[in-house]
mmCIF file of C-alpha atoms and ligand atoms in Angstrom:
data_model
loop_
_atom_site.group_PDB
_atom_site.id
_atom_site.type_symbol
_atom_site.label_atom_id
_atom_site.label_comp_id
_atom_site.label_asym_id
_atom_site.label_seq_id
_atom_site.Cartn_x
_atom_site.Cartn_y
_atom_site.Cartn_z
ATOM 1 C CA MET A 12 -28.516 50.459 -33.573
ATOM 2 C CA LEU A 13 -29.005 50.142 -29.823
ATOM 3 C CA ILE A 14 -26.504 48.107 -27.792
ATOM 4 C CA LEU A 15 -27.973 46.819 -24.524
ATOM 5 C CA SER A 16 -26.001 45.292 -21.656
ATOM 6 C CA ALA A 17 -27.409 42.708 -19.233
ATOM 7 C CA ALA A 18 -28.125 45.567 -16.796
ATOM 8 C CA ASP A 19 -30.059 47.455 -19.507
ATOM 9 C CA VAL A 20 -32.105 44.331 -20.303
ATOM 10 C CA TYR A 21 -32.846 43.937 -16.590
ATOM 11 C CA LYS A 22 -34.007 47.571 -16.226
ATOM 12 C CA SER A 23 -36.068 47.659 -19.420
ATOM 13 C CA VAL A 24 -39.099 45.439 -18.695
ATOM 14 C CA THR A 25 -40.959 44.100 -15.687
ATOM 15 C CA MET A 26 -41.668 40.406 -15.269
ATOM 16 C CA LEU A 27 -45.411 41.001 -15.749
ATOM 17 C CA GLU A 28 -44.751 42.748 -19.074
ATOM 18 C CA ALA A 29 -42.570 39.811 -20.155
ATOM 19 C CA ILE A 30 -45.292 37.327 -19.115
ATOM 20 C CA ASP A 31 -47.909 39.137 -21.218
ATOM 21 C CA ALA A 32 -45.540 39.187 -24.217
ATOM 22 C CA VAL A 33 -44.765 35.470 -23.879
ATOM 23 C CA ALA A 34 -48.495 34.644 -23.645
ATOM 24 C CA THR A 35 -49.074 36.223 -27.069
ATOM 25 C CA ALA A 36 -45.939 34.540 -28.466
ATOM 26 C CA TYR A 37 -47.272 31.129 -27.421
ATOM 27 C CA GLN A 38 -50.609 31.875 -29.143
ATOM 28 C CA GLU A 39 -48.743 32.955 -32.260
ATOM 29 C CA TYR A 40 -46.669 29.755 -32.155
ATOM 30 C CA SER A 41 -49.565 27.330 -31.622
ATOM 31 C CA SER A 42 -51.672 28.972 -34.359
ATOM 32 C CA HIS A 43 -48.748 28.488 -36.786
ATOM 33 C CA GLU A 44 -48.445 32.219 -37.496
ATOM 34 C CA ALA A 45 -44.839 32.535 -36.330
ATOM 35 C CA VAL A 46 -41.746 31.322 -38.185
ATOM 36 C CA VAL A 47 -39.363 29.333 -35.998
ATOM 37 C CA PRO A 48 -36.792 27.386 -38.065
ATOM 38 C CA LEU A 49 -34.667 24.649 -36.503
ATOM 39 C CA ARG A 50 -31.600 25.991 -34.724
ATOM 40 C CA VAL A 51 -28.326 25.780 -36.659
ATOM 41 C CA PRO A 52 -25.360 24.366 -34.693
ATOM 42 C CA ILE A 53 -21.758 25.167 -35.659
ATOM 43 C CA ASN A 54 -19.267 22.828 -34.014
ATOM 44 C CA VAL A 55 -15.760 24.124 -33.344
ATOM 45 C CA PRO A 56 -13.971 20.861 -32.426
ATOM 46 C CA GLU A 57 -10.518 22.522 -32.254
ATOM 47 C CA HIS A 58 -11.721 24.367 -29.150
ATOM 48 C CA LYS A 59 -14.341 21.853 -27.983
ATOM 49 C CA GLY A 60 -17.020 24.485 -28.500
ATOM 50 C CA ILE A 61 -20.366 24.847 -30.186
ATOM 51 C CA SER A 62 -22.280 27.929 -31.296
ATOM 52 C CA LEU A 63 -26.034 27.667 -31.851
ATOM 53 C CA PHE A 64 -27.908 30.074 -34.131
ATOM 54 C CA MET A 65 -31.608 30.331 -33.270
ATOM 55 C CA PRO A 66 -33.712 32.577 -35.521
ATOM 56 C CA GLY A 67 -37.385 33.518 -35.401
ATOM 57 C CA TYR A 68 -40.024 35.832 -36.836
ATOM 58 C CA SER A 69 -43.056 37.184 -34.985
ATOM 59 C CA PRO A 70 -45.566 38.674 -37.488
ATOM 60 C CA ARG A 71 -47.715 40.137 -34.685
ATOM 61 C CA ASN A 72 -44.688 42.120 -33.456
ATOM 62 C CA GLU A 73 -43.186 42.687 -36.914
ATOM 63 C CA ALA A 74 -39.940 41.513 -35.372
ATOM 64 C CA VAL A 75 -37.191 39.252 -36.707
ATOM 65 C CA GLY A 76 -34.315 38.154 -34.500
ATOM 66 C CA VAL A 77 -31.651 35.615 -33.821
ATOM 67 C CA LYS A 78 -30.131 34.384 -30.582
ATOM 68 C CA ILE A 79 -26.561 33.146 -30.756
ATOM 69 C CA VAL A 80 -25.482 30.944 -27.860
ATOM 70 C CA SER A 81 -21.921 29.624 -27.549
ATOM 71 C CA VAL A 82 -21.103 26.784 -25.176
ATOM 72 C CA TYR A 83 -17.355 26.390 -24.636
ATOM 73 C CA PRO A 84 -16.746 24.153 -21.605
ATOM 74 C CA GLU A 85 -12.936 24.657 -21.804
ATOM 75 C CA ASN A 86 -13.367 28.407 -21.172
ATOM 76 C CA VAL A 87 -13.372 27.869 -17.405
ATOM 77 C CA LYS A 88 -9.651 27.007 -17.590
ATOM 78 C CA ASN A 89 -9.056 30.588 -18.739
ATOM 79 C CA GLY A 90 -11.423 32.146 -16.241
ATOM 80 C CA LEU A 91 -14.107 32.794 -18.881
ATOM 81 C CA PRO A 92 -17.820 31.866 -18.677
ATOM 82 C CA THR A 93 -18.808 28.605 -20.410
ATOM 83 C CA ILE A 94 -21.823 30.228 -22.057
ATOM 84 C CA HIS A 95 -22.031 33.482 -24.002
ATOM 85 C CA ALA A 96 -25.270 34.679 -25.560
ATOM 86 C CA LEU A 97 -26.276 37.559 -27.805
ATOM 87 C CA VAL A 98 -29.648 38.487 -29.318
ATOM 88 C CA VAL A 99 -29.769 40.572 -32.504
ATOM 89 C CA MET A 100 -33.088 42.208 -33.412
ATOM 90 C CA LEU A 101 -34.206 43.435 -36.848
ATOM 91 C CA ASP A 102 -37.159 45.650 -37.711
ATOM 92 C CA GLY A 103 -39.494 43.214 -39.498
ATOM 93 C CA THR A 104 -40.863 45.948 -41.801
ATOM 94 C CA THR A 105 -37.479 47.018 -43.219
ATOM 95 C CA GLY A 106 -34.976 44.327 -42.188
ATOM 96 C CA LYS A 107 -32.891 47.026 -40.524
ATOM 97 C CA PRO A 108 -30.858 45.862 -37.505
ATOM 98 C CA VAL A 109 -32.213 47.811 -34.522
ATOM 99 C CA ALA A 110 -30.618 46.267 -31.444
ATOM 100 C CA ALA A 111 -28.043 43.832 -30.074
ATOM 101 C CA MET A 112 -28.447 42.772 -26.481
ATOM 102 C CA GLU A 113 -26.854 40.490 -23.910
ATOM 103 C CA GLY A 114 -28.629 37.165 -24.206
ATOM 104 C CA GLY A 115 -28.113 35.531 -20.807
ATOM 105 C CA HIS A 116 -30.448 37.755 -18.832
ATOM 106 C CA LEU A 117 -32.909 37.831 -21.729
ATOM 107 C CA THR A 118 -33.003 34.001 -21.656
ATOM 108 C CA ALA A 119 -33.638 33.940 -17.911
ATOM 109 C CA LEU A 120 -36.320 36.618 -18.270
ATOM 110 C CA ARG A 121 -38.225 34.856 -21.056
ATOM 111 C CA THR A 122 -37.857 31.416 -19.418
ATOM 112 C CA GLY A 123 -39.227 32.819 -16.169
ATOM 113 C CA ALA A 124 -42.054 34.457 -18.118
ATOM 114 C CA ALA A 125 -42.825 31.095 -19.792
ATOM 115 C CA SER A 126 -43.486 29.540 -16.390
ATOM 116 C CA GLY A 127 -45.385 32.689 -15.432
ATOM 117 C CA VAL A 128 -47.807 32.097 -18.311
ATOM 118 C CA ALA A 129 -48.229 28.408 -17.445
ATOM 119 C CA THR A 130 -48.755 29.223 -13.763
ATOM 120 C CA ARG A 131 -51.351 31.878 -14.645
ATOM 121 C CA TYR A 132 -53.479 29.329 -16.556
ATOM 122 C CA LEU A 133 -52.728 26.114 -14.682
ATOM 123 C CA ALA A 134 -52.049 26.766 -10.989
ATOM 124 C CA ARG A 135 -54.891 26.928 -8.466
ATOM 125 C CA ALA A 136 -56.207 30.475 -8.091
ATOM 126 C CA ASP A 137 -55.499 30.296 -4.335
ATOM 127 C CA ALA A 138 -51.993 28.758 -4.690
ATOM 128 C CA ASN A 139 -49.734 30.352 -2.076
ATOM 129 C CA THR A 140 -46.928 27.882 -1.312
ATOM 130 C CA VAL A 141 -44.095 27.397 -3.826
ATOM 131 C CA ALA A 142 -41.249 24.867 -3.951
ATOM 132 C CA VAL A 143 -38.158 25.600 -6.056
ATOM 133 C CA ILE A 144 -35.830 22.686 -6.789
ATOM 134 C CA GLY A 145 -32.470 23.829 -8.153
ATOM 135 C CA THR A 146 -31.380 27.332 -7.168
ATOM 136 C CA GLY A 147 -29.182 28.478 -10.062
ATOM 137 C CA VAL A 148 -29.603 31.210 -12.679
ATOM 138 C CA GLN A 149 -33.038 30.217 -14.018
ATOM 139 C CA ALA A 150 -34.545 29.622 -10.574
ATOM 140 C CA ARG A 151 -34.345 33.350 -9.790
ATOM 141 C CA THR A 152 -36.572 34.573 -12.630
ATOM 142 C CA GLN A 153 -38.769 31.467 -12.226
ATOM 143 C CA LEU A 154 -39.697 32.508 -8.704
ATOM 144 C CA LEU A 155 -40.205 36.161 -9.665
ATOM 145 C CA ALA A 156 -42.577 35.031 -12.445
ATOM 146 C CA VAL A 157 -44.614 32.675 -10.261
ATOM 147 C CA CYS A 158 -44.919 35.376 -7.575
ATOM 148 C CA SER A 159 -46.075 37.866 -10.245
ATOM 149 C CA VAL A 160 -49.183 35.806 -11.037
ATOM 150 C CA ARG A 161 -50.139 34.261 -7.664
ATOM 151 C CA ASN A 162 -50.380 35.594 -4.122
ATOM 152 C CA VAL A 163 -47.403 33.637 -2.769
ATOM 153 C CA LYS A 164 -46.882 33.590 0.995
ATOM 154 C CA GLN A 165 -44.269 30.901 1.469
ATOM 155 C CA VAL A 166 -41.345 29.523 -0.579
ATOM 156 C CA LEU A 167 -39.308 26.392 0.164
ATOM 157 C CA VAL A 168 -36.147 25.747 -1.824
ATOM 158 C CA TYR A 169 -33.767 22.827 -2.254
ATOM 159 C CA ASP A 170 -30.498 22.361 -4.125
ATOM 160 C CA VAL A 171 -27.920 19.562 -3.963
ATOM 161 C CA ASN A 172 -25.463 22.362 -3.218
ATOM 162 C CA PRO A 173 -26.573 23.761 0.172
ATOM 163 C CA GLU A 174 -24.455 26.922 -0.223
ATOM 164 C CA MET A 175 -26.239 27.759 -3.496
ATOM 165 C CA ALA A 176 -29.594 27.209 -1.771
ATOM 166 C CA ALA A 177 -28.695 29.459 1.192
ATOM 167 C CA LEU A 178 -27.446 32.251 -1.093
ATOM 168 C CA TYR A 179 -30.572 31.975 -3.233
ATOM 169 C CA ALA A 180 -32.891 32.117 -0.206
ATOM 170 C CA SER A 181 -31.298 35.301 1.149
ATOM 171 C CA GLU A 182 -31.147 37.011 -2.283
ATOM 172 C CA MET A 183 -34.701 36.089 -3.260
ATOM 173 C CA GLN A 184 -36.101 37.193 0.085
ATOM 174 C CA VAL A 185 -34.890 40.728 -0.747
ATOM 175 C CA GLN A 186 -35.992 40.583 -4.403
ATOM 176 C CA LEU A 187 -39.493 39.390 -3.474
ATOM 177 C CA ASN A 188 -39.799 42.139 -0.870
ATOM 178 C CA ASN A 189 -38.937 44.676 -3.585
ATOM 179 C CA LEU A 190 -41.288 43.103 -6.145
ATOM 180 C CA LEU A 191 -44.285 42.519 -3.896
ATOM 181 C CA GLY A 192 -43.785 45.103 -1.173
ATOM 182 C CA LYS A 193 -44.397 42.452 1.485
ATOM 183 C CA GLU A 194 -42.458 39.810 3.410
ATOM 184 C CA VAL A 195 -42.433 36.361 1.816
ATOM 185 C CA ALA A 196 -40.573 33.679 3.751
ATOM 186 C CA VAL A 197 -37.948 31.923 1.577
ATOM 187 C CA THR A 198 -36.646 28.892 3.491
ATOM 188 C CA VAL A 199 -34.097 26.199 2.621
ATOM 189 C CA ALA A 200 -35.607 22.699 2.945
ATOM 190 C CA VAL A 201 -33.596 19.641 4.017
ATOM 191 C CA SER A 202 -34.652 17.631 0.966
ATOM 192 C CA SER A 203 -36.626 18.013 -2.227
ATOM 193 C CA ARG A 204 -39.306 15.790 -0.652
ATOM 194 C CA ALA A 205 -39.644 18.213 2.269
ATOM 195 C CA ALA A 206 -39.701 21.197 -0.120
ATOM 196 C CA VAL A 207 -42.580 19.878 -2.251
ATOM 197 C CA ALA A 208 -44.718 18.244 0.469
ATOM 198 C CA ASP A 209 -46.987 21.256 0.998
ATOM 199 C CA ALA A 210 -46.410 23.035 -2.335
ATOM 200 C CA ASP A 211 -49.223 24.328 -4.566
ATOM 201 C CA ILE A 212 -46.676 25.225 -7.268
ATOM 202 C CA ILE A 213 -43.357 23.481 -7.943
ATOM 203 C CA VAL A 214 -40.549 24.746 -10.164
ATOM 204 C CA THR A 215 -37.746 22.382 -11.151
ATOM 205 C CA ALA A 216 -34.783 24.215 -12.710
ATOM 206 C CA THR A 217 -31.870 21.818 -12.292
ATOM 207 C CA THR A 218 -29.176 20.307 -14.465
ATOM 208 C CA SER A 219 -30.058 16.858 -13.090
ATOM 209 C CA GLN A 220 -30.207 13.790 -15.352
ATOM 210 C CA LYS A 221 -32.396 11.965 -12.815
ATOM 211 C CA PRO A 222 -35.792 12.845 -11.280
ATOM 212 C CA VAL A 223 -35.615 15.489 -8.558
ATOM 213 C CA ILE A 224 -39.209 15.037 -7.374
ATOM 214 C CA SER A 225 -41.361 11.986 -6.873
ATOM 215 C CA GLY A 226 -45.069 11.729 -7.659
ATOM 216 C CA SER A 227 -45.592 9.927 -4.343
ATOM 217 C CA CYS A 228 -44.983 13.146 -2.333
ATOM 218 C CA LEU A 229 -47.163 15.582 -4.247
ATOM 219 C CA LYS A 230 -50.181 17.384 -2.857
ATOM 220 C CA LYS A 231 -53.542 17.267 -4.692
ATOM 221 C CA GLY A 232 -54.006 20.187 -7.078
ATOM 222 C CA VAL A 233 -50.308 21.007 -7.438
ATOM 223 C CA HIS A 234 -48.969 22.648 -10.603
ATOM 224 C CA ILE A 235 -45.423 21.834 -11.764
ATOM 225 C CA ASN A 236 -43.223 23.865 -14.107
ATOM 226 C CA GLY A 237 -40.439 21.612 -15.469
ATOM 227 C CA VAL A 238 -37.629 23.768 -16.832
ATOM 228 C CA GLY A 239 -34.441 21.716 -16.647
ATOM 229 C CA SER A 240 -34.220 18.609 -18.810
ATOM 230 C CA PHE A 241 -33.470 19.203 -22.498
ATOM 231 C CA THR A 242 -32.267 15.863 -23.942
ATOM 232 C CA PRO A 243 -34.134 12.565 -24.490
ATOM 233 C CA GLN A 244 -32.050 10.984 -21.688
ATOM 234 C CA MET A 245 -32.587 13.700 -19.050
ATOM 235 C CA GLN A 246 -35.543 13.020 -16.758
ATOM 236 C CA GLU A 247 -35.954 15.738 -14.141
ATOM 237 C CA ILE A 248 -39.596 14.821 -13.450
ATOM 238 C CA ASP A 249 -40.378 11.203 -12.577
ATOM 239 C CA GLU A 250 -42.895 9.049 -14.440
ATOM 240 C CA ASP A 251 -45.317 8.896 -11.493
ATOM 241 C CA THR A 252 -45.679 12.669 -11.597
ATOM 242 C CA VAL A 253 -46.279 12.687 -15.352
ATOM 243 C CA LEU A 254 -48.879 9.916 -15.022
ATOM 244 C CA LEU A 255 -50.609 11.615 -12.085
ATOM 245 C CA ALA A 256 -50.926 14.819 -14.084
ATOM 246 C CA ARG A 257 -54.446 15.331 -15.446
ATOM 247 C CA LYS A 258 -52.952 17.831 -17.910
ATOM 248 C CA VAL A 259 -49.518 17.541 -19.512
ATOM 249 C CA VAL A 260 -48.806 20.822 -21.269
ATOM 250 C CA ALA A 261 -45.834 21.760 -23.467
ATOM 251 C CA ASP A 262 -44.445 25.003 -24.836
ATOM 252 C CA SER A 263 -43.960 23.235 -28.193
ATOM 253 C CA LYS A 264 -45.202 19.678 -28.664
ATOM 254 C CA GLU A 265 -42.712 19.098 -31.464
ATOM 255 C CA ALA A 266 -39.800 20.293 -29.341
ATOM 256 C CA VAL A 267 -40.644 18.369 -26.151
ATOM 257 C CA LEU A 268 -41.226 15.157 -28.130
ATOM 258 C CA ALA A 269 -37.732 15.569 -29.643
ATOM 259 C CA GLU A 270 -35.858 16.814 -26.566
ATOM 260 C CA ALA A 271 -37.534 16.221 -23.182
ATOM 261 C CA GLY A 272 -36.737 12.894 -21.514
ATOM 262 C CA ASP A 273 -39.434 13.666 -18.913
ATOM 263 C CA LEU A 274 -42.001 12.889 -21.610
ATOM 264 C CA ILE A 275 -40.010 10.800 -24.131
ATOM 265 C CA ILE A 276 -39.100 8.108 -21.563
ATOM 266 C CA PRO A 277 -42.702 7.407 -20.402
ATOM 267 C CA ILE A 278 -43.885 7.593 -24.052
ATOM 268 C CA ASN A 279 -41.273 5.009 -25.100
ATOM 269 C CA LYS A 280 -42.451 2.736 -22.260
ATOM 270 C CA GLY A 281 -46.019 3.030 -23.553
ATOM 271 C CA LEU A 282 -47.139 4.828 -20.364
ATOM 272 C CA LEU A 283 -48.000 8.187 -21.915
ATOM 273 C CA LYS A 284 -49.786 8.886 -25.221
ATOM 274 C CA PRO A 285 -48.203 11.782 -27.164
ATOM 275 C CA ASP A 286 -51.622 12.949 -28.406
ATOM 276 C CA THR A 287 -52.718 13.723 -24.826
ATOM 277 C CA ILE A 288 -50.084 16.495 -24.587
ATOM 278 C CA VAL A 289 -51.464 19.977 -25.272
ATOM 279 C CA GLU A 290 -49.696 23.237 -26.061
ATOM 280 C CA ILE A 291 -49.864 26.209 -23.723
ATOM 281 C CA GLY A 292 -50.596 28.483 -26.713
ATOM 282 C CA ASP A 293 -53.900 26.635 -27.259
ATOM 283 C CA ILE A 294 -54.799 27.155 -23.603
ATOM 284 C CA VAL A 295 -53.957 30.876 -23.786
ATOM 285 C CA SER A 296 -56.129 31.266 -26.895
ATOM 286 C CA GLY A 297 -59.028 29.387 -25.238
ATOM 287 C CA LYS A 298 -58.994 26.441 -27.677
ATOM 288 C CA LYS A 299 -58.134 24.070 -24.810
ATOM 289 C CA PRO A 300 -59.077 24.422 -21.125
ATOM 290 C CA GLY A 301 -56.628 25.493 -18.448
ATOM 291 C CA ARG A 302 -57.153 24.281 -14.865
ATOM 292 C CA GLU A 303 -60.671 22.901 -14.473
ATOM 293 C CA ASN A 304 -60.832 22.054 -10.757
ATOM 294 C CA ASP A 305 -58.860 22.444 -7.529
ATOM 295 C CA ASP A 306 -57.759 18.807 -7.322
ATOM 296 C CA GLU A 307 -56.151 18.117 -10.699
ATOM 297 C CA ILE A 308 -52.377 17.941 -10.966
ATOM 298 C CA THR A 309 -50.947 19.861 -13.919
ATOM 299 C CA PHE A 310 -47.478 19.643 -15.475
ATOM 300 C CA PHE A 311 -45.955 22.220 -17.835
ATOM 301 C CA LYS A 312 -42.779 21.197 -19.657
ATOM 302 C CA THR A 313 -40.707 23.823 -21.430
ATOM 303 C CA VAL A 314 -37.542 23.327 -23.459
ATOM 304 C CA GLY A 315 -37.559 26.904 -24.772
ATOM 305 C CA MET A 316 -38.012 28.395 -28.231
ATOM 306 C CA ALA A 317 -36.327 31.188 -30.187
ATOM 307 C CA LEU A 318 -39.683 32.910 -30.734
ATOM 308 C CA LEU A 319 -39.693 33.888 -27.051
ATOM 309 C CA ASP A 320 -36.254 35.505 -27.428
ATOM 310 C CA VAL A 321 -37.536 37.451 -30.443
ATOM 311 C CA VAL A 322 -40.783 38.590 -28.823
ATOM 312 C CA VAL A 323 -39.229 39.502 -25.458
ATOM 313 C CA GLY A 324 -36.155 40.932 -27.237
ATOM 314 C CA ASN A 325 -38.469 43.191 -29.248
ATOM 315 C CA LEU A 326 -40.228 44.319 -26.065
ATOM 316 C CA VAL A 327 -36.882 44.982 -24.351
ATOM 317 C CA TYR A 328 -35.760 47.045 -27.346
ATOM 318 C CA ARG A 329 -38.952 49.150 -27.428
ATOM 319 C CA LYS A 330 -38.949 49.761 -23.670
ATOM 320 C CA ALA A 331 -35.226 50.576 -23.677
ATOM 321 C CA VAL A 332 -35.837 53.257 -26.340
ATOM 322 C CA GLU A 333 -38.673 54.716 -24.216
ATOM 323 C CA LYS A 334 -36.485 54.742 -21.089
ATOM 324 C CA GLY A 335 -33.349 56.026 -22.817
ATOM 325 C CA LEU A 336 -31.322 52.923 -21.940
ATOM 326 C CA GLY A 337 -28.307 51.509 -23.807
ATOM 327 C CA CYS A 338 -25.813 52.959 -26.220
ATOM 328 C CA ASN A 339 -26.705 54.046 -29.780
ATOM 329 C CA VAL A 340 -24.189 53.124 -32.464
ATOM 330 C CA SER A 341 -24.335 54.231 -36.067
ATOM 331 C CA LEU A 342 -23.458 51.225 -38.252
HETATM 332 N N1 NAD B 430 -36.642 25.582 -20.728
HETATM 333 C C1 NAD B 430 -35.883 26.581 -21.092
HETATM 334 O O1 NAD B 430 -36.266 27.428 -21.904
HETATM 335 C C2 NAD B 430 -34.522 26.733 -20.470
HETATM 336 C C3 NAD B 430 -33.833 27.940 -20.603
HETATM 337 C C4 NAD B 430 -32.590 28.056 -19.978
HETATM 338 C C5 NAD B 430 -32.074 26.984 -19.261
HETATM 339 N N2 NAD B 430 -32.774 25.815 -19.179
HETATM 340 C C6 NAD B 430 -32.258 24.658 -18.437
HETATM 341 O O2 NAD B 430 -32.579 24.842 -17.056
HETATM 342 C C7 NAD B 430 -31.620 24.150 -16.251
HETATM 343 C C8 NAD B 430 -31.096 25.085 -15.178
HETATM 344 O O3 NAD B 430 -30.384 26.140 -15.802
HETATM 345 P P1 NAD B 430 -29.552 27.203 -14.931
HETATM 346 O O4 NAD B 430 -29.035 28.182 -15.913
HETATM 347 O O5 NAD B 430 -30.370 27.657 -13.787
HETATM 348 O O6 NAD B 430 -28.370 26.262 -14.407
HETATM 349 P P2 NAD B 430 -27.469 26.474 -13.129
HETATM 350 O O7 NAD B 430 -26.268 25.630 -13.326
HETATM 351 O O8 NAD B 430 -27.297 27.949 -12.863
HETATM 352 O O9 NAD B 430 -28.347 25.891 -11.920
HETATM 353 C C9 NAD B 430 -28.688 24.543 -11.818
HETATM 354 C C10 NAD B 430 -28.838 24.198 -10.355
HETATM 355 O O10 NAD B 430 -29.376 22.876 -10.237
HETATM 356 C C11 NAD B 430 -28.778 22.265 -9.113
HETATM 357 N N3 NAD B 430 -28.980 20.830 -9.183
HETATM 358 C C12 NAD B 430 -28.395 19.933 -10.023
HETATM 359 N N4 NAD B 430 -28.867 18.685 -9.755
HETATM 360 C C13 NAD B 430 -29.776 18.811 -8.757
HETATM 361 C C14 NAD B 430 -30.611 17.892 -8.063
HETATM 362 N N5 NAD B 430 -30.602 16.590 -8.347
HETATM 363 N N6 NAD B 430 -31.428 18.379 -7.082
HETATM 364 C C15 NAD B 430 -31.433 19.685 -6.779
HETATM 365 N N7 NAD B 430 -30.658 20.597 -7.398
HETATM 366 C C16 NAD B 430 -29.854 20.177 -8.381
HETATM 367 C C17 NAD B 430 -27.322 22.716 -9.202
HETATM 368 O O11 NAD B 430 -26.642 22.548 -7.968
HETATM 369 C C18 NAD B 430 -27.501 24.196 -9.597
HETATM 370 O O12 NAD B 430 -27.582 25.035 -8.465
HETATM 371 C C19 NAD B 430 -30.543 23.646 -17.216
HETATM 372 O O13 NAD B 430 -30.776 22.292 -17.500
HETATM 373 C C20 NAD B 430 -30.750 24.497 -18.463
HETATM 374 O O14 NAD B 430 -30.316 23.879 -19.638
HETATM 375 C C21 NAD B 430 -33.985 25.684 -19.761
#
């Protein structure tokens, strides 16, 4: 069995490879081929913690896997991270465990790739200006993914924490240079309004409960990837934006209707009809259209799904074997 650290996961696959894998996973999900049971939570009240077990099976990849994510907010008192994550992969043909890998970077990689797929099908072909709202862990792979599928020339970023935004801008400037082999300006904006004013693509990856962008400041033809909100009360994207969007696209309709306040709140107010929401997997497979003209506003909402961990985890495992990464352990 191969043990892979976060650094091994990072070295194993490129963002473009992850985007292609996620595109097929979405098709597999929306055509009901994949098996993605509900996640199983185990509460540990004695230590104010919770561990979530998220399994999945991808028949196309003959891969079974489970991601285990623990959230222990009290850990910070002892200098430990709040979140720990591990992905265990099994060979789908034999059931044999083949790999265990650090799950934090894998999550960021597959979540970035999810927005990469949506941007590929929904952003304008000539989109070149990106706004990133929220500059934490996810925002890094989000920007790498968007820049992997569009010829980005300019990036404006905003975070309520200006130090986080400044650090992000300087780090991402270097990473984009390495990825694209050209200079892309990454600039901190004074407000989220200023960041999005000229954007062709917007990424929101915040922990905010309240909207971080307003429909009134969006440019025609913009595409938005909404990554942050994950409870019915959290509304990272305001109602005006959702109503302006000609296409509202989800990773999983079932999941966003259960978890994403961005959509649940306008639905509960009677402003948005659930049956107008389409799944990205149906766009990838050609059953539904992607962007149809340069003026329409499009909104992709993702809350994440274990199938992406399984499909990208399987790819990471295969590439790591090819590249001789990780540490082999006989069980
Ligand atoms: N969709 C998915 O599959 C998926 C996967 C992983 C994480 N997430 C979610 O994405 C969000 C971001 O995750 P992360 O790991 O990057 O978190 P993080 O804590 O590393 O970063 C969040 C950033 O958002 C900033 N922020 C908070 N409120 C803001 C506001 N009003 N305006 C601007 N910036 C604001 C914070 O200062 C911070 O820098 C979380 O809600 C997380 O649960 C979604």
